[in-house]
Amino acid sequence: MPLHAPLFGAHPIAAGTVTLDGAPYKPINPDVAMKAGIAYVPEDRRRHGVIPEMSVSVNATLAVLRALSRGPFLDAGREREVAA
């Protein structure tokens, strides 16, 4: 699993279309979309794409926390490795 997908999906799709490999695509949830390689990049990334109070490393790995965790515990070393 690639460890570079952003967080998205707080709101349902309101407008527009997505095509994947030339065919219409409508994911049923963010996990399905991420597994298909779909990512969301906001127009204003400074305002909507990061949490300014957190480090670059933390922001870079927010969307892949599950892959960096063992149960309820984050593997901080792996987080630093992925962010680097």
PDB file of N, CA, C and O in Angstrom:
ATOM      1  N   MET A   1       0.845  -1.189   0.000  1.00  0.00           N
ATOM      2  CA  MET A   1       0.000   0.000   0.000  1.00  0.00           C
ATOM      3  C   MET A   1       0.879   1.238   0.000  1.00  0.00           C
ATOM      4  O   MET A   1       1.754   1.378   0.839  1.00  0.00           O
ATOM      5  N   PRO A   2       0.663   2.167  -0.940  1.00  0.00           N
ATOM      6  CA  PRO A   2       1.451   3.393  -0.918  1.00  0.00           C
ATOM      7  C   PRO A   2       1.108   4.206   0.320  1.00  0.00           C
ATOM      8  O   PRO A   2      -0.038   4.229   0.768  1.00  0.00           O
ATOM      9  N   LEU A   3       2.100   4.858   0.873  1.00  0.00           N
ATOM     10  CA  LEU A   3       1.877   5.632   2.097  1.00  0.00           C
ATOM     11  C   LEU A   3       1.924   7.125   1.807  1.00  0.00           C
ATOM     12  O   LEU A   3       2.664   7.869   2.401  1.00  0.00           O
ATOM     13  N   HIS A   4       1.084   7.580   0.880  1.00  0.00           N
ATOM     14  CA  HIS A   4       1.083   8.995   0.538  1.00  0.00           C
ATOM     15  C   HIS A   4      -0.306   9.526   0.180  1.00  0.00           C
ATOM     16  O   HIS A   4      -0.424  10.549  -0.454  1.00  0.00           O
ATOM     17  N   ALA A   5      -1.362   8.874   0.593  1.00  0.00           N
ATOM     18  CA  ALA A   5      -2.713   9.333   0.268  1.00  0.00           C
ATOM     19  C   ALA A   5      -3.202  10.340   1.290  1.00  0.00           C
ATOM     20  O   ALA A   5      -3.006  10.157   2.475  1.00  0.00           O
ATOM     21  N   PRO A   6      -3.844  11.421   0.833  1.00  0.00           N
ATOM     22  CA  PRO A   6      -4.350  12.429   1.769  1.00  0.00           C
ATOM     23  C   PRO A   6      -5.677  12.027   2.402  1.00  0.00           C
ATOM     24  O   PRO A   6      -6.353  11.122   1.942  1.00  0.00           O
ATOM     25  N   LEU A   7      -6.019  12.739   3.433  1.00  0.00           N
ATOM     26  CA  LEU A   7      -7.326  12.561   4.058  1.00  0.00           C
ATOM     27  C   LEU A   7      -8.384  13.247   3.210  1.00  0.00           C
ATOM     28  O   LEU A   7      -8.183  14.338   2.718  1.00  0.00           O
ATOM     29  N   PHE A   8      -9.523  12.637   3.071  1.00  0.00           N
ATOM     30  CA  PHE A   8     -10.636  13.247   2.357  1.00  0.00           C
ATOM     31  C   PHE A   8     -11.878  12.435   2.640  1.00  0.00           C
ATOM     32  O   PHE A   8     -11.802  11.365   3.235  1.00  0.00           O
ATOM     33  N   GLY A   9     -13.030  12.958   2.257  1.00  0.00           N
ATOM     34  CA  GLY A   9     -14.253  12.196   2.388  1.00  0.00           C
ATOM     35  C   GLY A   9     -15.163  12.622   3.516  1.00  0.00           C
ATOM     36  O   GLY A   9     -16.105  11.924   3.841  1.00  0.00           O
ATOM     37  N   ALA A  10     -14.885  13.769   4.145  1.00  0.00           N
ATOM     38  CA  ALA A  10     -15.742  14.222   5.233  1.00  0.00           C
ATOM     39  C   ALA A  10     -17.139  14.576   4.735  1.00  0.00           C
ATOM     40  O   ALA A  10     -18.107  14.475   5.479  1.00  0.00           O
ATOM     41  N   HIS A  11     -17.247  14.982   3.466  1.00  0.00           N
ATOM     42  CA  HIS A  11     -18.532  15.350   2.883  1.00  0.00           C
ATOM     43  C   HIS A  11     -18.771  14.503   1.639  1.00  0.00           C
ATOM     44  O   HIS A  11     -17.834  14.182   0.911  1.00  0.00           O
ATOM     45  N   PRO A  12     -20.009  14.141   1.364  1.00  0.00           N
ATOM     46  CA  PRO A  12     -20.292  13.370   0.153  1.00  0.00           C
ATOM     47  C   PRO A  12     -20.037  14.204  -1.102  1.00  0.00           C
ATOM     48  O   PRO A  12     -20.028  15.427  -1.060  1.00  0.00           O
ATOM     49  N   ILE A  13     -19.852  13.520  -2.217  1.00  0.00           N
ATOM     50  CA  ILE A  13     -19.640  14.206  -3.494  1.00  0.00           C
ATOM     51  C   ILE A  13     -20.878  15.038  -3.816  1.00  0.00           C
ATOM     52  O   ILE A  13     -21.998  14.527  -3.807  1.00  0.00           O
ATOM     53  N   ALA A  14     -20.685  16.323  -4.080  1.00  0.00           N
ATOM     54  CA  ALA A  14     -21.802  17.226  -4.344  1.00  0.00           C
ATOM     55  C   ALA A  14     -21.973  17.506  -5.835  1.00  0.00           C
ATOM     56  O   ALA A  14     -23.078  17.752  -6.298  1.00  0.00           O
ATOM     57  N   ALA A  15     -20.884  17.487  -6.590  1.00  0.00           N
ATOM     58  CA  ALA A  15     -20.963  17.807  -8.013  1.00  0.00           C
ATOM     59  C   ALA A  15     -19.729  17.266  -8.713  1.00  0.00           C
ATOM     60  O   ALA A  15     -18.738  16.933  -8.071  1.00  0.00           O
ATOM     61  N   GLY A  16     -19.819  17.209 -10.020  1.00  0.00           N
ATOM     62  CA  GLY A  16     -18.669  16.787 -10.808  1.00  0.00           C
ATOM     63  C   GLY A  16     -18.670  15.299 -11.080  1.00  0.00           C
ATOM     64  O   GLY A  16     -19.536  14.556 -10.623  1.00  0.00           O
ATOM     65  N   THR A  17     -17.680  14.892 -11.850  1.00  0.00           N
ATOM     66  CA  THR A  17     -17.546  13.485 -12.198  1.00  0.00           C
ATOM     67  C   THR A  17     -16.091  13.066 -12.041  1.00  0.00           C
ATOM     68  O   THR A  17     -15.183  13.887 -12.097  1.00  0.00           O
ATOM     69  N   VAL A  18     -15.905  11.784 -11.877  1.00  0.00           N
ATOM     70  CA  VAL A  18     -14.571  11.197 -11.808  1.00  0.00           C
ATOM     71  C   VAL A  18     -14.524  10.075 -12.831  1.00  0.00           C
ATOM     72  O   VAL A  18     -15.479   9.305 -12.958  1.00  0.00           O
ATOM     73  N   THR A  19     -13.441  10.010 -13.585  1.00  0.00           N
ATOM     74  CA  THR A  19     -13.240   8.871 -14.470  1.00  0.00           C
ATOM     75  C   THR A  19     -11.969   8.164 -14.035  1.00  0.00           C
ATOM     76  O   THR A  19     -11.007   8.791 -13.583  1.00  0.00           O
ATOM     77  N   LEU A  20     -11.983   6.865 -14.155  1.00  0.00           N
ATOM     78  CA  LEU A  20     -10.837   6.049 -13.802  1.00  0.00           C
ATOM     79  C   LEU A  20     -10.597   5.095 -14.963  1.00  0.00           C
ATOM     80  O   LEU A  20     -11.499   4.342 -15.350  1.00  0.00           O
ATOM     81  N   ASP A  21      -9.418   5.186 -15.542  1.00  0.00           N
ATOM     82  CA  ASP A  21      -9.094   4.378 -16.727  1.00  0.00           C
ATOM     83  C   ASP A  21     -10.122   4.573 -17.833  1.00  0.00           C
ATOM     84  O   ASP A  21     -10.529   3.629 -18.505  1.00  0.00           O
ATOM     85  N   GLY A  22     -10.602   5.817 -17.991  1.00  0.00           N
ATOM     86  CA  GLY A  22     -11.530   6.149 -19.062  1.00  0.00           C
ATOM     87  C   GLY A  22     -12.994   5.834 -18.812  1.00  0.00           C
ATOM     88  O   GLY A  22     -13.832   6.108 -19.642  1.00  0.00           O
ATOM     89  N   ALA A  23     -13.309   5.259 -17.668  1.00  0.00           N
ATOM     90  CA  ALA A  23     -14.702   4.899 -17.363  1.00  0.00           C
ATOM     91  C   ALA A  23     -15.200   5.708 -16.168  1.00  0.00           C
ATOM     92  O   ALA A  23     -14.424   6.052 -15.283  1.00  0.00           O
ATOM     93  N   PRO A  24     -16.500   6.027 -16.146  1.00  0.00           N
ATOM     94  CA  PRO A  24     -17.042   6.744 -14.985  1.00  0.00           C
ATOM     95  C   PRO A  24     -16.779   5.954 -13.708  1.00  0.00           C
ATOM     96  O   PRO A  24     -16.843   4.722 -13.707  1.00  0.00           O
ATOM     97  N   TYR A  25     -16.457   6.671 -12.646  1.00  0.00           N
ATOM     98  CA  TYR A  25     -16.133   6.017 -11.376  1.00  0.00           C
ATOM     99  C   TYR A  25     -16.799   6.774 -10.239  1.00  0.00           C
ATOM    100  O   TYR A  25     -16.674   7.987 -10.148  1.00  0.00           O
ATOM    101  N   LYS A  26     -17.518   6.066  -9.391  1.00  0.00           N
ATOM    102  CA  LYS A  26     -18.148   6.684  -8.230  1.00  0.00           C
ATOM    103  C   LYS A  26     -17.848   5.799  -7.012  1.00  0.00           C
ATOM    104  O   LYS A  26     -18.524   4.798  -6.777  1.00  0.00           O
ATOM    105  N   PRO A  27     -16.817   6.153  -6.240  1.00  0.00           N
ATOM    106  CA  PRO A  27     -16.460   5.332  -5.090  1.00  0.00           C
ATOM    107  C   PRO A  27     -17.553   5.377  -4.027  1.00  0.00           C
ATOM    108  O   PRO A  27     -18.233   6.392  -3.866  1.00  0.00           O
ATOM    109  N   ILE A  28     -17.709   4.277  -3.309  1.00  0.00           N
ATOM    110  CA  ILE A  28     -18.748   4.224  -2.279  1.00  0.00           C
ATOM    111  C   ILE A  28     -18.282   4.811  -0.952  1.00  0.00           C
ATOM    112  O   ILE A  28     -19.107   5.177  -0.120  1.00  0.00           O
ATOM    113  N   ASN A  29     -16.964   4.910  -0.760  1.00  0.00           N
ATOM    114  CA  ASN A  29     -16.431   5.533   0.454  1.00  0.00           C
ATOM    115  C   ASN A  29     -14.957   5.864   0.221  1.00  0.00           C
ATOM    116  O   ASN A  29     -14.354   5.411  -0.754  1.00  0.00           O
ATOM    117  N   PRO A  30     -14.350   6.665   1.104  1.00  0.00           N
ATOM    118  CA  PRO A  30     -12.956   7.062   0.905  1.00  0.00           C
ATOM    119  C   PRO A  30     -11.968   5.890   0.864  1.00  0.00           C
ATOM    120  O   PRO A  30     -11.009   5.925   0.093  1.00  0.00           O
ATOM    121  N   ASP A  31     -12.181   4.851   1.663  1.00  0.00           N
ATOM    122  CA  ASP A  31     -11.262   3.711   1.632  1.00  0.00           C
ATOM    123  C   ASP A  31     -11.223   3.066   0.256  1.00  0.00           C
ATOM    124  O   ASP A  31     -10.150   2.737  -0.264  1.00  0.00           O
ATOM    125  N   VAL A  32     -12.393   2.886  -0.343  1.00  0.00           N
ATOM    126  CA  VAL A  32     -12.472   2.294  -1.676  1.00  0.00           C
ATOM    127  C   VAL A  32     -11.769   3.202  -2.688  1.00  0.00           C
ATOM    128  O   VAL A  32     -11.013   2.733  -3.543  1.00  0.00           O
ATOM    129  N   ALA A  33     -11.994   4.493  -2.586  1.00  0.00           N
ATOM    130  CA  ALA A  33     -11.360   5.441  -3.510  1.00  0.00           C
ATOM    131  C   ALA A  33      -9.842   5.407  -3.359  1.00  0.00           C
ATOM    132  O   ALA A  33      -9.110   5.391  -4.350  1.00  0.00           O
ATOM    133  N   MET A  34      -9.357   5.393  -2.134  1.00  0.00           N
ATOM    134  CA  MET A  34      -7.913   5.368  -1.909  1.00  0.00           C
ATOM    135  C   MET A  34      -7.291   4.092  -2.458  1.00  0.00           C
ATOM    136  O   MET A  34      -6.215   4.128  -3.065  1.00  0.00           O
ATOM    137  N   LYS A  35      -7.965   2.965  -2.275  1.00  0.00           N
ATOM    138  CA  LYS A  35      -7.444   1.700  -2.812  1.00  0.00           C
ATOM    139  C   LYS A  35      -7.391   1.717  -4.336  1.00  0.00           C
ATOM    140  O   LYS A  35      -6.578   1.032  -4.939  1.00  0.00           O
ATOM    141  N   ALA A  36      -8.251   2.519  -4.958  1.00  0.00           N
ATOM    142  CA  ALA A  36      -8.255   2.651  -6.417  1.00  0.00           C
ATOM    143  C   ALA A  36      -7.235   3.680  -6.892  1.00  0.00           C
ATOM    144  O   ALA A  36      -7.068   3.886  -8.085  1.00  0.00           O
ATOM    145  N   GLY A  37      -6.560   4.361  -5.946  1.00  0.00           N
ATOM    146  CA  GLY A  37      -5.553   5.346  -6.312  1.00  0.00           C
ATOM    147  C   GLY A  37      -6.076   6.770  -6.410  1.00  0.00           C
ATOM    148  O   GLY A  37      -5.380   7.657  -6.884  1.00  0.00           O
ATOM    149  N   ILE A  38      -7.300   7.001  -5.956  1.00  0.00           N
ATOM    150  CA  ILE A  38      -7.894   8.339  -5.988  1.00  0.00           C
ATOM    151  C   ILE A  38      -7.402   9.127  -4.782  1.00  0.00           C
ATOM    152  O   ILE A  38      -7.352   8.613  -3.668  1.00  0.00           O
ATOM    153  N   ALA A  39      -7.062  10.382  -4.985  1.00  0.00           N
ATOM    154  CA  ALA A  39      -6.624  11.260  -3.901  1.00  0.00           C
ATOM    155  C   ALA A  39      -7.269  12.623  -4.076  1.00  0.00           C
ATOM    156  O   ALA A  39      -7.684  12.986  -5.172  1.00  0.00           O
ATOM    157  N   TYR A  40      -7.367  13.350  -2.997  1.00  0.00           N
ATOM    158  CA  TYR A  40      -7.935  14.700  -3.030  1.00  0.00           C
ATOM    159  C   TYR A  40      -6.834  15.704  -2.709  1.00  0.00           C
ATOM    160  O   TYR A  40      -6.135  15.551  -1.713  1.00  0.00           O
ATOM    161  N   VAL A  41      -6.689  16.697  -3.574  1.00  0.00           N
ATOM    162  CA  VAL A  41      -5.745  17.779  -3.332  1.00  0.00           C
ATOM    163  C   VAL A  41      -6.548  19.073  -3.372  1.00  0.00           C
ATOM    164  O   VAL A  41      -7.061  19.452  -4.424  1.00  0.00           O
ATOM    165  N   PRO A  42      -6.695  19.742  -2.219  1.00  0.00           N
ATOM    166  CA  PRO A  42      -7.504  20.963  -2.197  1.00  0.00           C
ATOM    167  C   PRO A  42      -6.845  22.088  -2.993  1.00  0.00           C
ATOM    168  O   PRO A  42      -5.620  22.142  -3.115  1.00  0.00           O
ATOM    169  N   GLU A  43      -7.673  22.968  -3.519  1.00  0.00           N
ATOM    170  CA  GLU A  43      -7.165  24.111  -4.280  1.00  0.00           C
ATOM    171  C   GLU A  43      -6.262  24.979  -3.413  1.00  0.00           C
ATOM    172  O   GLU A  43      -5.192  25.396  -3.833  1.00  0.00           O
ATOM    173  N   ASP A  44      -6.677  25.253  -2.196  1.00  0.00           N
ATOM    174  CA  ASP A  44      -5.892  26.070  -1.264  1.00  0.00           C
ATOM    175  C   ASP A  44      -5.288  25.136  -0.213  1.00  0.00           C
ATOM    176  O   ASP A  44      -5.834  24.942   0.865  1.00  0.00           O
ATOM    177  N   ARG A  45      -4.146  24.536  -0.547  1.00  0.00           N
ATOM    178  CA  ARG A  45      -3.547  23.535   0.334  1.00  0.00           C
ATOM    179  C   ARG A  45      -3.084  24.115   1.663  1.00  0.00           C
ATOM    180  O   ARG A  45      -3.111  23.439   2.677  1.00  0.00           O
ATOM    181  N   ARG A  46      -2.646  25.359   1.678  1.00  0.00           N
ATOM    182  CA  ARG A  46      -2.223  25.964   2.952  1.00  0.00           C
ATOM    183  C   ARG A  46      -3.384  26.116   3.914  1.00  0.00           C
ATOM    184  O   ARG A  46      -3.227  26.025   5.113  1.00  0.00           O
ATOM    185  N   ARG A  47      -4.550  26.362   3.374  1.00  0.00           N
ATOM    186  CA  ARG A  47      -5.727  26.572   4.222  1.00  0.00           C
ATOM    187  C   ARG A  47      -6.485  25.281   4.520  1.00  0.00           C
ATOM    188  O   ARG A  47      -6.977  25.085   5.613  1.00  0.00           O
ATOM    189  N   HIS A  48      -6.560  24.373   3.534  1.00  0.00           N
ATOM    190  CA  HIS A  48      -7.393  23.182   3.681  1.00  0.00           C
ATOM    191  C   HIS A  48      -6.629  21.857   3.613  1.00  0.00           C
ATOM    192  O   HIS A  48      -7.243  20.808   3.727  1.00  0.00           O
ATOM    193  N   GLY A  49      -5.331  21.908   3.417  1.00  0.00           N
ATOM    194  CA  GLY A  49      -4.596  20.672   3.207  1.00  0.00           C
ATOM    195  C   GLY A  49      -3.641  20.271   4.309  1.00  0.00           C
ATOM    196  O   GLY A  49      -3.053  19.208   4.248  1.00  0.00           O
ATOM    197  N   VAL A  50      -3.467  21.130   5.302  1.00  0.00           N
ATOM    198  CA  VAL A  50      -2.538  20.819   6.390  1.00  0.00           C
ATOM    199  C   VAL A  50      -3.118  21.281   7.721  1.00  0.00           C
ATOM    200  O   VAL A  50      -4.064  22.070   7.770  1.00  0.00           O
ATOM    201  N   ILE A  51      -2.516  20.787   8.780  1.00  0.00           N
ATOM    202  CA  ILE A  51      -2.827  21.276  10.129  1.00  0.00           C
ATOM    203  C   ILE A  51      -1.599  22.067  10.567  1.00  0.00           C
ATOM    204  O   ILE A  51      -0.566  21.486  10.928  1.00  0.00           O
ATOM    205  N   PRO A  52      -1.650  23.404  10.493  1.00  0.00           N
ATOM    206  CA  PRO A  52      -0.455  24.225  10.697  1.00  0.00           C
ATOM    207  C   PRO A  52       0.203  24.062  12.061  1.00  0.00           C
ATOM    208  O   PRO A  52       1.397  24.270  12.193  1.00  0.00           O
ATOM    209  N   GLU A  53      -0.557  23.670  13.057  1.00  0.00           N
ATOM    210  CA  GLU A  53       0.016  23.506  14.394  1.00  0.00           C
ATOM    211  C   GLU A  53       0.862  22.239  14.519  1.00  0.00           C
ATOM    212  O   GLU A  53       1.580  22.062  15.491  1.00  0.00           O
ATOM    213  N   MET A  54       0.782  21.357  13.520  1.00  0.00           N
ATOM    214  CA  MET A  54       1.527  20.100  13.555  1.00  0.00           C
ATOM    215  C   MET A  54       2.743  20.171  12.647  1.00  0.00           C
ATOM    216  O   MET A  54       2.790  20.963  11.717  1.00  0.00           O
ATOM    217  N   SER A  55       3.708  19.306  12.914  1.00  0.00           N
ATOM    218  CA  SER A  55       4.945  19.279  12.132  1.00  0.00           C
ATOM    219  C   SER A  55       4.688  18.798  10.701  1.00  0.00           C
ATOM    220  O   SER A  55       3.648  18.204  10.400  1.00  0.00           O
ATOM    221  N   VAL A  56       5.668  19.031   9.847  1.00  0.00           N
ATOM    222  CA  VAL A  56       5.590  18.557   8.471  1.00  0.00           C
ATOM    223  C   VAL A  56       5.478  17.034   8.458  1.00  0.00           C
ATOM    224  O   VAL A  56       4.683  16.465   7.718  1.00  0.00           O
ATOM    225  N   SER A  57       6.259  16.364   9.302  1.00  0.00           N
ATOM    226  CA  SER A  57       6.217  14.899   9.364  1.00  0.00           C
ATOM    227  C   SER A  57       4.827  14.387   9.706  1.00  0.00           C
ATOM    228  O   SER A  57       4.330  13.448   9.086  1.00  0.00           O
ATOM    229  N   VAL A  58       4.207  14.995  10.700  1.00  0.00           N
ATOM    230  CA  VAL A  58       2.868  14.566  11.108  1.00  0.00           C
ATOM    231  C   VAL A  58       1.871  14.825   9.984  1.00  0.00           C
ATOM    232  O   VAL A  58       1.074  13.956   9.636  1.00  0.00           O
ATOM    233  N   ASN A  59       1.913  16.004   9.383  1.00  0.00           N
ATOM    234  CA  ASN A  59       1.004  16.320   8.273  1.00  0.00           C
ATOM    235  C   ASN A  59       1.204  15.358   7.106  1.00  0.00           C
ATOM    236  O   ASN A  59       0.241  14.950   6.467  1.00  0.00           O
ATOM    237  N   ALA A  60       2.436  14.989   6.838  1.00  0.00           N
ATOM    238  CA  ALA A  60       2.735  14.118   5.706  1.00  0.00           C
ATOM    239  C   ALA A  60       2.201  12.706   5.894  1.00  0.00           C
ATOM    240  O   ALA A  60       1.995  11.982   4.917  1.00  0.00           O
ATOM    241  N   THR A  61       1.958  12.311   7.129  1.00  0.00           N
ATOM    242  CA  THR A  61       1.547  10.933   7.394  1.00  0.00           C
ATOM    243  C   THR A  61       0.130  10.807   7.952  1.00  0.00           C
ATOM    244  O   THR A  61      -0.307   9.701   8.265  1.00  0.00           O
ATOM    245  N   LEU A  62      -0.608  11.878   8.045  1.00  0.00           N
ATOM    246  CA  LEU A  62      -1.955  11.826   8.619  1.00  0.00           C
ATOM    247  C   LEU A  62      -2.863  10.809   7.931  1.00  0.00           C
ATOM    248  O   LEU A  62      -3.621  10.107   8.589  1.00  0.00           O
ATOM    249  N   ALA A  63      -2.788  10.722   6.640  1.00  0.00           N
ATOM    250  CA  ALA A  63      -3.710   9.848   5.905  1.00  0.00           C
ATOM    251  C   ALA A  63      -3.348   8.372   5.995  1.00  0.00           C
ATOM    252  O   ALA A  63      -4.137   7.519   5.610  1.00  0.00           O
ATOM    253  N   VAL A  64      -2.173   8.067   6.501  1.00  0.00           N
ATOM    254  CA  VAL A  64      -1.741   6.667   6.550  1.00  0.00           C
ATOM    255  C   VAL A  64      -1.469   6.198   7.976  1.00  0.00           C
ATOM    256  O   VAL A  64      -0.712   5.264   8.191  1.00  0.00           O
ATOM    257  N   LEU A  65      -2.115   6.827   8.935  1.00  0.00           N
ATOM    258  CA  LEU A  65      -1.872   6.474  10.330  1.00  0.00           C
ATOM    259  C   LEU A  65      -2.166   5.010  10.621  1.00  0.00           C
ATOM    260  O   LEU A  65      -1.456   4.378  11.408  1.00  0.00           O
ATOM    261  N   ARG A  66      -3.195   4.455   9.998  1.00  0.00           N
ATOM    262  CA  ARG A  66      -3.500   3.030  10.227  1.00  0.00           C
ATOM    263  C   ARG A  66      -2.323   2.141   9.848  1.00  0.00           C
ATOM    264  O   ARG A  66      -2.015   1.182  10.536  1.00  0.00           O
ATOM    265  N   ALA A  67      -1.675   2.467   8.749  1.00  0.00           N
ATOM    266  CA  ALA A  67      -0.537   1.662   8.298  1.00  0.00           C
ATOM    267  C   ALA A  67       0.687   1.843   9.193  1.00  0.00           C
ATOM    268  O   ALA A  67       1.589   1.019   9.179  1.00  0.00           O
ATOM    269  N   LEU A  68       0.706   2.923   9.966  1.00  0.00           N
ATOM    270  CA  LEU A  68       1.838   3.213  10.839  1.00  0.00           C
ATOM    271  C   LEU A  68       1.558   2.857  12.295  1.00  0.00           C
ATOM    272  O   LEU A  68       2.363   3.179  13.164  1.00  0.00           O
ATOM    273  N   SER A  69       0.457   2.209  12.531  1.00  0.00           N
ATOM    274  CA  SER A  69       0.049   1.901  13.903  1.00  0.00           C
ATOM    275  C   SER A  69       0.048   0.411  14.157  1.00  0.00           C
ATOM    276  O   SER A  69      -0.170  -0.394  13.253  1.00  0.00           O
ATOM    277  N   ARG A  70       0.264   0.092  15.414  1.00  0.00           N
ATOM    278  CA  ARG A  70       0.112  -1.282  15.899  1.00  0.00           C
ATOM    279  C   ARG A  70      -0.972  -1.212  16.954  1.00  0.00           C
ATOM    280  O   ARG A  70      -0.724  -0.735  18.067  1.00  0.00           O
ATOM    281  N   GLY A  71      -2.169  -1.633  16.584  1.00  0.00           N
ATOM    282  CA  GLY A  71      -3.298  -1.464  17.499  1.00  0.00           C
ATOM    283  C   GLY A  71      -3.527   0.020  17.696  1.00  0.00           C
ATOM    284  O   GLY A  71      -3.506   0.793  16.740  1.00  0.00           O
ATOM    285  N   PRO A  72      -3.678   0.459  18.941  1.00  0.00           N
ATOM    286  CA  PRO A  72      -3.922   1.881  19.188  1.00  0.00           C
ATOM    287  C   PRO A  72      -2.647   2.723  19.263  1.00  0.00           C
ATOM    288  O   PRO A  72      -2.702   3.915  19.511  1.00  0.00           O
ATOM    289  N   PHE A  73      -1.486   2.103  19.021  1.00  0.00           N
ATOM    290  CA  PHE A  73      -0.214   2.800  19.203  1.00  0.00           C
ATOM    291  C   PHE A  73       0.456   3.130  17.877  1.00  0.00           C
ATOM    292  O   PHE A  73       0.619   2.267  17.010  1.00  0.00           O
ATOM    293  N   LEU A  74       0.866   4.374  17.744  1.00  0.00           N
ATOM    294  CA  LEU A  74       1.566   4.838  16.550  1.00  0.00           C
ATOM    295  C   LEU A  74       3.031   4.448  16.646  1.00  0.00           C
ATOM    296  O   LEU A  74       3.674   4.647  17.680  1.00  0.00           O
ATOM    297  N   ASP A  75       3.578   3.906  15.569  1.00  0.00           N
ATOM    298  CA  ASP A  75       4.998   3.603  15.489  1.00  0.00           C
ATOM    299  C   ASP A  75       5.697   4.876  15.032  1.00  0.00           C
ATOM    300  O   ASP A  75       5.795   5.163  13.834  1.00  0.00           O
ATOM    301  N   ALA A  76       6.193   5.661  16.000  1.00  0.00           N
ATOM    302  CA  ALA A  76       6.780   6.974  15.704  1.00  0.00           C
ATOM    303  C   ALA A  76       8.007   6.856  14.802  1.00  0.00           C
ATOM    304  O   ALA A  76       8.252   7.707  13.951  1.00  0.00           O
ATOM    305  N   GLY A  77       8.774   5.810  14.992  1.00  0.00           N
ATOM    306  CA  GLY A  77       9.952   5.602  14.139  1.00  0.00           C
ATOM    307  C   GLY A  77       9.562   5.378  12.692  1.00  0.00           C
ATOM    308  O   GLY A  77      10.158   5.935  11.772  1.00  0.00           O
ATOM    309  N   ARG A  78       8.552   4.573  12.479  1.00  0.00           N
ATOM    310  CA  ARG A  78       8.050   4.322  11.115  1.00  0.00           C
ATOM    311  C   ARG A  78       7.449   5.599  10.532  1.00  0.00           C
ATOM    312  O   ARG A  78       7.620   5.887   9.355  1.00  0.00           O
ATOM    313  N   GLU A  79       6.771   6.389  11.372  1.00  0.00           N
ATOM    314  CA  GLU A  79       6.210   7.657  10.909  1.00  0.00           C
ATOM    315  C   GLU A  79       7.324   8.577  10.397  1.00  0.00           C
ATOM    316  O   GLU A  79       7.209   9.162   9.328  1.00  0.00           O
ATOM    317  N   ARG A  80       8.409   8.683  11.152  1.00  0.00           N
ATOM    318  CA  ARG A  80       9.536   9.520  10.729  1.00  0.00           C
ATOM    319  C   ARG A  80      10.149   8.996   9.428  1.00  0.00           C
ATOM    320  O   ARG A  80      10.487   9.769   8.523  1.00  0.00           O
ATOM    321  N   GLU A  81      10.267   7.666   9.319  1.00  0.00           N
ATOM    322  CA  GLU A  81      10.839   7.047   8.127  1.00  0.00           C
ATOM    323  C   GLU A  81       9.990   7.354   6.894  1.00  0.00           C
ATOM    324  O   GLU A  81      10.499   7.721   5.845  1.00  0.00           O
ATOM    325  N   VAL A  82       8.676   7.201   7.022  1.00  0.00           N
ATOM    326  CA  VAL A  82       7.777   7.457   5.898  1.00  0.00           C
ATOM    327  C   VAL A  82       7.803   8.944   5.526  1.00  0.00           C
ATOM    328  O   VAL A  82       7.858   9.301   4.355  1.00  0.00           O
ATOM    329  N   ALA A  83       7.811   9.812   6.518  1.00  0.00           N
ATOM    330  CA  ALA A  83       7.824  11.259   6.255  1.00  0.00           C
ATOM    331  C   ALA A  83       9.110  11.686   5.573  1.00  0.00           C
ATOM    332  O   ALA A  83       9.100  12.572   4.717  1.00  0.00           O
ATOM    333  N   ALA A  84      10.201  11.048   5.932  1.00  0.00           N
ATOM    334  CA  ALA A  84      11.510  11.400   5.320  1.00  0.00           C
ATOM    335  C   ALA A  84      11.511  11.033   3.850  1.00  0.00           C
ATOM    336  O   ALA A  84      12.067  11.688   3.033  1.00  0.00           O
TER     337      ALA A  84
END
